[in-house]
Short mmCIF file of C-alpha atoms in Angstrom, two decimals:
data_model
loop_
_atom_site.label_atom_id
_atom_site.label_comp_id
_atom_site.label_asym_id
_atom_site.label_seq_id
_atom_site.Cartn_x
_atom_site.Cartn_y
_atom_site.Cartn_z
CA UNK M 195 -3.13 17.54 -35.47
CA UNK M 196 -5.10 15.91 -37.93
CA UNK M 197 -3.27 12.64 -39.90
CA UNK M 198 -3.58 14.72 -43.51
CA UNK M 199 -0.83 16.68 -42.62
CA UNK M 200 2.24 16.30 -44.00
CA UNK M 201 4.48 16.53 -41.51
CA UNK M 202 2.26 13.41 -39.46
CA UNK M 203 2.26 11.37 -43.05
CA UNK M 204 6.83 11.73 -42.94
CA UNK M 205 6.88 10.91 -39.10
CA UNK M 206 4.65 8.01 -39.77
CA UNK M 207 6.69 6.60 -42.56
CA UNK M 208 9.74 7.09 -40.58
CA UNK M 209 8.33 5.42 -37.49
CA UNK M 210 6.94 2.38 -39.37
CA UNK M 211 10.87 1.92 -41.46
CA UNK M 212 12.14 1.94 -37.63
CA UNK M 213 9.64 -0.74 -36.19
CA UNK M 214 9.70 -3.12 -39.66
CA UNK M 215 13.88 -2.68 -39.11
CA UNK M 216 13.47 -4.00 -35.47
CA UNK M 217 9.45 -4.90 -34.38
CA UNK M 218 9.73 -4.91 -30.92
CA UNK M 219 13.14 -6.75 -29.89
CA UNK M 220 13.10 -8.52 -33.59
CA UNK M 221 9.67 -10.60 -32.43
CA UNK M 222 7.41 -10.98 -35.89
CA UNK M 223 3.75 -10.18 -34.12
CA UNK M 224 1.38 -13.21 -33.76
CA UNK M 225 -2.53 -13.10 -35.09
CA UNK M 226 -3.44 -11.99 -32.02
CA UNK M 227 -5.31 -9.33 -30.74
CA UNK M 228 -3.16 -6.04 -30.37
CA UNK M 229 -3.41 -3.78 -27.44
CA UNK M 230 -1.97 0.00 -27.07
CA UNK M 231 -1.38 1.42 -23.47
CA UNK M 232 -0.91 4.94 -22.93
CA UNK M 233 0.89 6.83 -19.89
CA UNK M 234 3.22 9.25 -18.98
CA UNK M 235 4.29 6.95 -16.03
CA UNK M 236 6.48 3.89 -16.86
CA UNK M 237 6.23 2.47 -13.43
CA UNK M 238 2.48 2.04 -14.58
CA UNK M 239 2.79 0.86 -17.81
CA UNK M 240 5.54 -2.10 -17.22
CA UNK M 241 2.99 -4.47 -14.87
CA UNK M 242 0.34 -3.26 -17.38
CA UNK M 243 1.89 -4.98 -20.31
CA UNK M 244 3.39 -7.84 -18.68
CA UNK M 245 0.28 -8.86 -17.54
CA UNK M 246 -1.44 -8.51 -20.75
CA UNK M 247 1.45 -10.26 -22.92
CA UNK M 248 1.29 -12.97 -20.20
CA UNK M 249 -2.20 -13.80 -21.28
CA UNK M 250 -1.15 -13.53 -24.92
CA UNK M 251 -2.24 -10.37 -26.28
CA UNK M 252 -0.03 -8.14 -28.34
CA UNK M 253 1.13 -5.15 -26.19
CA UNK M 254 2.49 -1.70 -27.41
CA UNK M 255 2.85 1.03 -25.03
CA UNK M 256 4.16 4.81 -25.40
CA UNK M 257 4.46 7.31 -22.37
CA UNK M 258 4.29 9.97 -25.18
CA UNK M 259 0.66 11.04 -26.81
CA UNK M 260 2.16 11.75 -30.40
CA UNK M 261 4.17 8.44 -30.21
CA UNK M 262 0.60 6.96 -29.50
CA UNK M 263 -0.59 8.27 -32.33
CA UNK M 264 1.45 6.99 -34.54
CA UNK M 265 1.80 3.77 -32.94
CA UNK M 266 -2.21 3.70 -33.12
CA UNK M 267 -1.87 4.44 -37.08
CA UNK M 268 0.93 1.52 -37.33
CA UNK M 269 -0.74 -1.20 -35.66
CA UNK M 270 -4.32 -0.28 -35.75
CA UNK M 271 -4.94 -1.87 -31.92
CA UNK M 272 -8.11 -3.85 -30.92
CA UNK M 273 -8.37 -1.46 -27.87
CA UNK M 274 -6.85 1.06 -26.64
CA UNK M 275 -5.70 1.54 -22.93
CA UNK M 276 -5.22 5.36 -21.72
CA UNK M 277 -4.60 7.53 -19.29
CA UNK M 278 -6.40 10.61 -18.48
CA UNK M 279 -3.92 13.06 -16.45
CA UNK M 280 -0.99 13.24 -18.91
CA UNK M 281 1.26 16.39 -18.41
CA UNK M 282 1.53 17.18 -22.40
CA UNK M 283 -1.56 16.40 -23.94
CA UNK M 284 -4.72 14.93 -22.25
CA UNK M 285 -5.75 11.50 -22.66
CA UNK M 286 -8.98 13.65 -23.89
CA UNK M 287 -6.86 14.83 -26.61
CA UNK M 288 -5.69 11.94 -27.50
CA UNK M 289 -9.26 9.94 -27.94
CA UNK M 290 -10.59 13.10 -29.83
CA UNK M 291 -7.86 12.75 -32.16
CA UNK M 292 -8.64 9.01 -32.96
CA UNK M 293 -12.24 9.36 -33.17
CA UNK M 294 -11.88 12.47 -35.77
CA UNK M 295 -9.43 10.58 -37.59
CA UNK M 296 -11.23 6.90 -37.93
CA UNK M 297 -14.96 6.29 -38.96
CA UNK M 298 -15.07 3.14 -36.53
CA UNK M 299 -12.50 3.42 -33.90
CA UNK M 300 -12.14 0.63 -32.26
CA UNK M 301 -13.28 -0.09 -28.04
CA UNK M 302 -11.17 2.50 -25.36
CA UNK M 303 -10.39 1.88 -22.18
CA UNK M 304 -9.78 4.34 -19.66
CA UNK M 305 -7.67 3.55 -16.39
CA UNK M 306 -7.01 7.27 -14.66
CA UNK M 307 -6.12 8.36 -11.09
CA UNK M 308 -8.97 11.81 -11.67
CA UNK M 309 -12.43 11.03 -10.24
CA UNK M 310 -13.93 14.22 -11.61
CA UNK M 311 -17.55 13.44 -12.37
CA UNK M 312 -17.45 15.62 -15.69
CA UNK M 313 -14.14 14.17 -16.60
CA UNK M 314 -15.93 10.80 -16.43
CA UNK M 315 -18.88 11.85 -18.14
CA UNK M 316 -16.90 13.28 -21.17
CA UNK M 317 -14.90 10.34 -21.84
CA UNK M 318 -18.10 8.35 -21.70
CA UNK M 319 -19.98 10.64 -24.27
CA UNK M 320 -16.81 10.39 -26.63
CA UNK M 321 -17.30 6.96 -26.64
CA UNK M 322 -15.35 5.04 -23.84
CA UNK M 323 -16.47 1.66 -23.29
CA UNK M 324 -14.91 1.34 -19.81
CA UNK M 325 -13.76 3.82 -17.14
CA UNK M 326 -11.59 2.32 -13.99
CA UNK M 327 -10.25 4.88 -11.71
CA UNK M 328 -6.83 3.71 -10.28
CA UNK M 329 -5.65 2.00 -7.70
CA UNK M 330 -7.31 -0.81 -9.14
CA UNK M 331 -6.12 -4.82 -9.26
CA UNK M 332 -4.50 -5.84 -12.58
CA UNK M 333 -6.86 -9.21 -12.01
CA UNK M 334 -9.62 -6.61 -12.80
CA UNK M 335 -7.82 -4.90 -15.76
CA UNK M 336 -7.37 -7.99 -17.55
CA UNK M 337 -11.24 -9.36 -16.95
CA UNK M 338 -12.50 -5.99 -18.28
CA UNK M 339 -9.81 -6.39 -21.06
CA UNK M 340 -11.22 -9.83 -21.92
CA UNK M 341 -14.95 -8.76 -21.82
CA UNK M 342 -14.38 -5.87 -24.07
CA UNK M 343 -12.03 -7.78 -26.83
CA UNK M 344 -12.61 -11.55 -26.02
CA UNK M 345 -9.37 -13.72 -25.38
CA UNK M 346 -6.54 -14.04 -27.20
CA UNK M 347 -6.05 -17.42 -29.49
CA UNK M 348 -2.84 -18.06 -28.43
CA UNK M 349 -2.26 -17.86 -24.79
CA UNK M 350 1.35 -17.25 -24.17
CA UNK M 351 1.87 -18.45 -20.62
CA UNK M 352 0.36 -19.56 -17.29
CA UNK M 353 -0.34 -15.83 -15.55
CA UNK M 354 1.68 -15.79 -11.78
CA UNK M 355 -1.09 -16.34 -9.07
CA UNK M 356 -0.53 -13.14 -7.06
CA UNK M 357 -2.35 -9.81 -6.24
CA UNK M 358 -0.95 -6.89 -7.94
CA UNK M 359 -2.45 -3.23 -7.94
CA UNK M 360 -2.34 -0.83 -10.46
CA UNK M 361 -1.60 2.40 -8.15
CA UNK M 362 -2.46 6.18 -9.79
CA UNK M 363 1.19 7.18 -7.94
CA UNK M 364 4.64 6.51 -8.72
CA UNK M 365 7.25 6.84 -5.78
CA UNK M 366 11.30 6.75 -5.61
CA UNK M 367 12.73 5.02 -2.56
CA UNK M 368 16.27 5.59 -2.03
CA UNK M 369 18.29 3.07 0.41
CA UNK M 370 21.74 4.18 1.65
CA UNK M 371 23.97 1.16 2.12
CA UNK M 372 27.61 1.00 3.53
CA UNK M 373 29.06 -2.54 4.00
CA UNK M 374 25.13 -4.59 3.56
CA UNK M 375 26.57 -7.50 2.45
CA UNK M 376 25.41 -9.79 4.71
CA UNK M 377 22.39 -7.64 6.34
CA UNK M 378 20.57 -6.95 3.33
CA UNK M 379 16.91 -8.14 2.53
CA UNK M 380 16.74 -9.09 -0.49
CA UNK M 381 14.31 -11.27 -0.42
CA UNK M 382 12.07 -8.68 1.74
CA UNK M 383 12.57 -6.07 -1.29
CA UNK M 384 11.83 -8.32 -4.03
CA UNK M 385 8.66 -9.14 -2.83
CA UNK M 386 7.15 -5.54 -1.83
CA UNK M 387 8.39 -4.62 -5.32
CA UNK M 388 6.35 -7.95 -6.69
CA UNK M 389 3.29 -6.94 -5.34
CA UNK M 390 3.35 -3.21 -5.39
CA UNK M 391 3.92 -1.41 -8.72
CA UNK M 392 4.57 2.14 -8.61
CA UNK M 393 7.63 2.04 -6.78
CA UNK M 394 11.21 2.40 -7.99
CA UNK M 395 14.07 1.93 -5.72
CA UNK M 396 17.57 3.59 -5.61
CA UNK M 397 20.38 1.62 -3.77
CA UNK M 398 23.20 3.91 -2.96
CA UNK M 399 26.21 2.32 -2.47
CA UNK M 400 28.11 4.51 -0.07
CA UNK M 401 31.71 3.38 -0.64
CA UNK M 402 31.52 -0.09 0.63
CA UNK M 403 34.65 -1.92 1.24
CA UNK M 404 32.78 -5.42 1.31
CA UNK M 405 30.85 -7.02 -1.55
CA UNK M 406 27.72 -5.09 -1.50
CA UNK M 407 28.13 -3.68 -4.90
CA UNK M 408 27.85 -6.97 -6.10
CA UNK M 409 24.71 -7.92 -4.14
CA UNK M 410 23.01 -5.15 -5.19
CA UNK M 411 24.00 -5.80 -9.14
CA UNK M 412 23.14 -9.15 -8.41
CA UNK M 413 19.53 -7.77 -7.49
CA UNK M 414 19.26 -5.52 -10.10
CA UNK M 415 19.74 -8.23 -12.95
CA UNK M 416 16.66 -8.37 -14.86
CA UNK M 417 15.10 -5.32 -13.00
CA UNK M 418 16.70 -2.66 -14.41
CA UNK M 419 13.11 -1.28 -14.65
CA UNK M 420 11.86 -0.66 -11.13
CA UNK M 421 15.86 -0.65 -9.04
CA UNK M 422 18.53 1.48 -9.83
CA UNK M 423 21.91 1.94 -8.21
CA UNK M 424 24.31 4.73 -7.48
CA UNK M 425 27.54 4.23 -6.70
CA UNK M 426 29.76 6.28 -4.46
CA UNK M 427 33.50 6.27 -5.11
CA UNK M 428 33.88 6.98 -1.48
CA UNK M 429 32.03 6.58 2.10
CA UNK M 430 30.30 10.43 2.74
CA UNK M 431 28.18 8.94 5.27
CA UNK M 432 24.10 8.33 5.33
CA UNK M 433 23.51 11.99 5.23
CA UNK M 434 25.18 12.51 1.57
CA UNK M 435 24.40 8.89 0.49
CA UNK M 436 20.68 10.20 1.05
CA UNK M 437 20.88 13.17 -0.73
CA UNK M 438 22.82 12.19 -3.77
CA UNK M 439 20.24 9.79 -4.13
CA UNK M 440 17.16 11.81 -3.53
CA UNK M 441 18.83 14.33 -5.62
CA UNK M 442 19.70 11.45 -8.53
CA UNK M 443 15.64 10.60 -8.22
CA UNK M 444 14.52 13.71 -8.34
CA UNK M 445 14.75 14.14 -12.25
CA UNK M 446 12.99 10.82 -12.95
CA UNK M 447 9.78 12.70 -14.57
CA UNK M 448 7.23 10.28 -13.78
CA UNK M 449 7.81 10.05 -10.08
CA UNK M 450 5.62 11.92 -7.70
CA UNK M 451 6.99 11.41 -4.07
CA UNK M 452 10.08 10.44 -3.05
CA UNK M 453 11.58 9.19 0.37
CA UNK M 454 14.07 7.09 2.11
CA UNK M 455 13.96 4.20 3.90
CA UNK M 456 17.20 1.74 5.80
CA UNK M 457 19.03 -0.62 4.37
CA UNK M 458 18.20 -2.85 7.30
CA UNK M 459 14.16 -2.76 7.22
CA UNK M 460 13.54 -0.98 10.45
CA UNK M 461 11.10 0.48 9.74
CA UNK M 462 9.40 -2.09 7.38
CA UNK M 463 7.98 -1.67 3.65
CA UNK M 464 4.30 -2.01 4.67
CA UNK M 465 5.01 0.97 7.32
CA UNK M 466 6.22 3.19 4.19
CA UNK M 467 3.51 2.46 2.31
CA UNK M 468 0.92 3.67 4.52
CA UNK M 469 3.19 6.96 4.58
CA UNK M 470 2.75 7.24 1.19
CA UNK M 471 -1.09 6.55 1.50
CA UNK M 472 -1.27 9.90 4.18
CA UNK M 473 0.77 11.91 1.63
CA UNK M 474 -1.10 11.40 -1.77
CA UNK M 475 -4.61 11.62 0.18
CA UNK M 476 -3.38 15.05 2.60
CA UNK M 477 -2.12 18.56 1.73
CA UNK M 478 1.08 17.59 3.77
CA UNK M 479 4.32 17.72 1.61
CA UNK M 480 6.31 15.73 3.97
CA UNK M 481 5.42 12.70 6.12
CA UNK M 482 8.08 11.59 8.71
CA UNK M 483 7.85 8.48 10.60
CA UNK M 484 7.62 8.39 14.21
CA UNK M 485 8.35 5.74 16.61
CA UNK M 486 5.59 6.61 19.57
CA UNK M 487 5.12 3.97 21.60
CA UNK M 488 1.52 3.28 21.39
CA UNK M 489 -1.49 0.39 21.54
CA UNK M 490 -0.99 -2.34 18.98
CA UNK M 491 2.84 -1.18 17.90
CA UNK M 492 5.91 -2.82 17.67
CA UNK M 493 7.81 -0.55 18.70
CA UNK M 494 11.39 -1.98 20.54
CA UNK M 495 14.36 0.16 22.33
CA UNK M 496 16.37 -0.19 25.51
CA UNK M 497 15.28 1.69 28.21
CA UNK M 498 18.58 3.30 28.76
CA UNK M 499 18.15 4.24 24.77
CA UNK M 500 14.88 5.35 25.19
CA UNK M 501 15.89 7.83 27.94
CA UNK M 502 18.59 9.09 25.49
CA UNK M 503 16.37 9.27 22.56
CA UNK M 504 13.67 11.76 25.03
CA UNK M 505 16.71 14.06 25.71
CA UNK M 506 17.79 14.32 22.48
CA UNK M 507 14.43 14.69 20.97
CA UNK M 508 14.20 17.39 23.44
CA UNK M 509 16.59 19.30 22.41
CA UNK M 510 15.92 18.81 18.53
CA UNK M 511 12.44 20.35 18.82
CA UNK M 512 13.84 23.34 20.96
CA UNK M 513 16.25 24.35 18.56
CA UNK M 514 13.72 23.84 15.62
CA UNK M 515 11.28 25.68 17.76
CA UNK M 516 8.88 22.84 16.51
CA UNK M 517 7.15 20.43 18.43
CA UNK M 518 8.36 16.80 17.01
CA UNK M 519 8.26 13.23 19.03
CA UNK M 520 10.59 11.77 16.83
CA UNK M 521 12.46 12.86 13.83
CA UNK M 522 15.19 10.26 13.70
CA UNK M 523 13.74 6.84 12.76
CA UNK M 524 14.82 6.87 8.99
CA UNK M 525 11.70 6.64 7.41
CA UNK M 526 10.06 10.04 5.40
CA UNK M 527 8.14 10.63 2.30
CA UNK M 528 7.87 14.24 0.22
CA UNK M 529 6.53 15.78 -2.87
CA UNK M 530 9.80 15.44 -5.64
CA UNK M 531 9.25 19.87 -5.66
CA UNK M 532 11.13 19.86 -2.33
CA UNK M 533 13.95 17.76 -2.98
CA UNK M 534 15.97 21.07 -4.64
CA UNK M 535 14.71 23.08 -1.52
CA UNK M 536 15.89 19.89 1.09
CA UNK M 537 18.82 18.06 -0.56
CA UNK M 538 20.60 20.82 -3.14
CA UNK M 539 23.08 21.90 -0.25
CA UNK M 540 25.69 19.87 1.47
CA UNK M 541 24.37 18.84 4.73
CA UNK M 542 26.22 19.64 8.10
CA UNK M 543 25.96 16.97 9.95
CA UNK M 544 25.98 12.99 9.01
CA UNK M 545 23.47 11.83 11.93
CA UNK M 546 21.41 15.02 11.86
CA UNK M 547 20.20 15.47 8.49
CA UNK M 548 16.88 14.76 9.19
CA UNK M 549 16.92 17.90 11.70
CA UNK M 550 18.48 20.06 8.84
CA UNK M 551 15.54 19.02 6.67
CA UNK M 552 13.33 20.24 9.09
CA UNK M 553 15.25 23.66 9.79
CA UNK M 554 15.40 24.09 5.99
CA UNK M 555 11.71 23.82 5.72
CA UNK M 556 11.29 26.04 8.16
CA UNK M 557 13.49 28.41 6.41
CA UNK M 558 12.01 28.62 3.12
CA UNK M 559 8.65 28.54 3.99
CA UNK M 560 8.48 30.20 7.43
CA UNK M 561 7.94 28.56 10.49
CA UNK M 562 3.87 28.75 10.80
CA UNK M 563 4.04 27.09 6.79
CA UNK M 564 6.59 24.59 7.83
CA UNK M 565 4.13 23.12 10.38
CA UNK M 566 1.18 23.09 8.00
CA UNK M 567 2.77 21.06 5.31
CA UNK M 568 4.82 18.58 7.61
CA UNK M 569 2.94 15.48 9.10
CA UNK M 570 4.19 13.30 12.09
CA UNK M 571 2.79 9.75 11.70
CA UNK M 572 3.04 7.03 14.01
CA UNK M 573 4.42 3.64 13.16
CA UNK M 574 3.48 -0.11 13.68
CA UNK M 575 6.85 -1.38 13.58
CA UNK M 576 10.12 -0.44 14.72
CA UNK M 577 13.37 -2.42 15.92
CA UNK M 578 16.95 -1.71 16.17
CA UNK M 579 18.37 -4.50 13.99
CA UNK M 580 21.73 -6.36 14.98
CA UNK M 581 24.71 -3.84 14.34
CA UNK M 582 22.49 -1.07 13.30
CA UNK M 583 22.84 1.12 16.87
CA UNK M 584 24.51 4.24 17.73
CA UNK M 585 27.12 3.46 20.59
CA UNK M 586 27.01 5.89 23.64
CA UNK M 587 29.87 7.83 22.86
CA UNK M 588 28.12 9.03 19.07
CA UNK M 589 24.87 10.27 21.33
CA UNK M 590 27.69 12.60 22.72
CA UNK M 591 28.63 13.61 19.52
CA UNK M 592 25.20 13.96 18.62
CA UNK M 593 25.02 16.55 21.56
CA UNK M 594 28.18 19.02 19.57
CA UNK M 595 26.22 18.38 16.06
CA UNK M 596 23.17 20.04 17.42
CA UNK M 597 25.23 23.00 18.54
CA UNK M 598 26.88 22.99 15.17
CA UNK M 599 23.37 23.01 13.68
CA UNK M 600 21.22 25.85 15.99
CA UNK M 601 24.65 28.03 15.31
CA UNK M 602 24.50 28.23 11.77
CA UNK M 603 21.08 27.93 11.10
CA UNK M 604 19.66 29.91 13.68
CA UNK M 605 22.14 32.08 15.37
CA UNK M 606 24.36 32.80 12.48
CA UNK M 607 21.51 34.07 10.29
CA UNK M 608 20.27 35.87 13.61
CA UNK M 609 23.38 38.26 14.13
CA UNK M 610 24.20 38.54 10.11
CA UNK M 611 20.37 40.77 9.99
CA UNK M 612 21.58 42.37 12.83
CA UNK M 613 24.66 43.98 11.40
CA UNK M 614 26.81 42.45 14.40
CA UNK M 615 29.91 43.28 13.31
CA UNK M 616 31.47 46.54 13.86
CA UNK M 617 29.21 47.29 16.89
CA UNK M 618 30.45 44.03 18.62
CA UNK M 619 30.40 44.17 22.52
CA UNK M 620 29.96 41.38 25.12
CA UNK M 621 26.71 43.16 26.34
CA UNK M 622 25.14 43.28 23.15
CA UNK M 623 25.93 39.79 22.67
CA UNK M 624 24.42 39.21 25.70
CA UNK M 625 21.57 41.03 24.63
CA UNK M 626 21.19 38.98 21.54
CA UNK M 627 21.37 35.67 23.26
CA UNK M 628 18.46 37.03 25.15
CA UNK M 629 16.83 38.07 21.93
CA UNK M 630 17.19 35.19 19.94
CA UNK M 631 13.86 32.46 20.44
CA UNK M 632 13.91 28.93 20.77
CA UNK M 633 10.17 28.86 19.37
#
């Protein structure tokens, strides 16, 4: 929409009586040079302008296009940052607006996720002065920043030493916790979230009775940003604490993946991250960990475990009639679509969820689909931490929850298309059992 219209000229007034009422948490703007970063992804844009502000510049940034706008007609930036692969209006748009609307616009940068060779080429013949195609190190971002604009006159602080990358993804990690008070890594958290942007993390507190409420809030402070927290009431068990948190996730609009992870590290951050790596560079809509014993892994059980863990597995994959090593470690990845199709119904079980997952893949998309678009991925790393293992007696009751689960979502189903009940004899249920396949 072109800036003559009248409707632009009202919002524009409006917007600049807001920012003159309150410019940017009441701070009057130094001389220096302005910057405007553009994204539909806040996980993107935080390091983005941190860094930049660090060095000194003056930083706006907007997640919406026609906010940009009239941010860009407010402040009249020395460059402008943007995005290419906004869901609204393209960060194409959004540079064809500014050049039609100002005889000498001034330099754009372009930091996008989209290698398309004719993408690249149009930016470049509507002027761009600098294409970088995400991930990419925010070291980088701020040399190209400095060679395009020069550097600021009044450097703000010392930048932190550290390597941070710019990633083209954004993922939600929820952690279930019941009583973590003392087991929690807080340390180990803070500094994956430090040096990886893109990620925001969901604590659920699942009832605890200890002071883990407070540890988290106490972790939160100051990152409201990147780590959120949901609070159960009551204890419904890792199963529900997963899904009301997947579920909670799920309608943050600039996430693309979400997963889960322990409380207690397991299976450790740099192990998740290369899950995330297979999903956003596969077809697969789901990436499970798998704890294989293999060359070069760290991968630690008792033996008397480990002989539990094959007989169980066992008996997983021949009820889901899918061939799985491992579907228990706690560690998986997915595309946000799936969380309604996973996580909208109460689970089951509170051990087994990660079965019913499976089995509810299977039974929206059919079990030849369900194969396709799940990926199995071994892991580096994997110990049983200090008070995290199942006693002997709960692999028992693991035993009755797999029953529980192969009744109701396989033989259940099975005799309601089979019109079971008026006809009911012990020989046709004995047919049926025979009827009914395990693959």
């Amino acid at each position: 929409m072109p800036f003559t219209d009248k409707k632009l000229h009202s919002d524009l007034n409006a917007y600049k009586r807001k920012l003159s009422a309150n410019t940017f948490e009441g701070n009057k703007l130094s001389e220096n040079m302005k910057i405007l970063a553009i994204d539909d992804q806040q996980l993107v844009l935080m390091p983005l302008a941190k860094r930049l502000k660090d060095i000194g510049y003056n930083v706006f940034t907007s997640s919406n296009p026609e906010e940009a706008l009239l941010l860009y007609a407010t402040f009249k930036p020395d460059l402008l940052i943007v995005d290419i692969n906004m869901p609204k209006t393209s960060g194409i748009e959004v540079i064809k607006q500014i050049k039609s609307n100002y005889n000498e616009p001034k330099p754009i940068m372009v930091l996008s996720g989209n290698t398309d060779k004719n993408l690249i080429v149009q930016a470049f013949e509507l002027g761009v002065r600098d294409f970088m195609k995400k991930p990419l190190s925010l070291d980088e971002v701020s040399a190209r920043v400095k060679s395009l604009i020069g550097l600021p006159e009044q450097p703000q602080k010392l930048v932190e030493e550290r390597e941070v990358i710019l990633q083209h993804r954004c993922v939600g990690v929820v952690i279930p916790c019941y009583n973590e008070e003392k087991r929690l890594k807080s340390a180990e958290f803070l500094k994956f979230l430090h040096q990886n942007t893109g990620y925001h993390v969901c604590f659920v507190n699942d009832g605890s009775t200890d002071g883990t409420l407070e540890v988290l809030q106490n972790l939160r402070k100051g990152r409201e940003n990147y780590i959120s927290i949901y609070n159960c009431e009551q204890n419904g068990g890792k199963a529900e604490a997963v899904r009301q948190g997947l579920t909670y996730m799920a309608s943050f609009e600039d996430l693309d993946y979400v997963g889960f992870l322990d409380a207690d590290l397991s299976t450790d951050f740099a192990d998740f991250d290369d899950l995330v790596k297979t999903i956003e560079t596969s077809g697969f809509q789901i990436v499970n960990g798998s704890r294989i014993s293999r060359m070069g892994a760290n991968i630690s059980k008792e033996s008397a475990r480990k002989l539990i863990s094959k007989v169980i597995n066992f008996l997983i994959s021949s009820i889901l009639g899918m061939s799985f090593r491992d579907t228990q470690c706690g560690a998986k990845i997915m595309r946000k679509e799936l969380v309604p199709i996973a996580f909208q119904q109460k689970f089951l079980t509170k051990w087994l969820f990660d079965v019913e997952i499976f089995m509810r893949m299977r039974q929206h998309f059919g079990k030849e689909e369900a194969q396709k678009i799940i990926c199995e991925q071994p892991l580096k790393r994997w110990v049983h931490e200090d008070g995290s293992k199942l006693s002997y007696s709960d692999s028992l009751k693991i035993g009755f929850q797999l029953i529980k689960i192969y009744w109701n979502y396989r033989l259940k189903p099975f005799f309601t298309q089979t019109s079971f009940s008026k006809s009911f004899s012990w020989a046709r249920v004995m047919e049926v059992r025979d009827e009914v396949p395990l693959n």
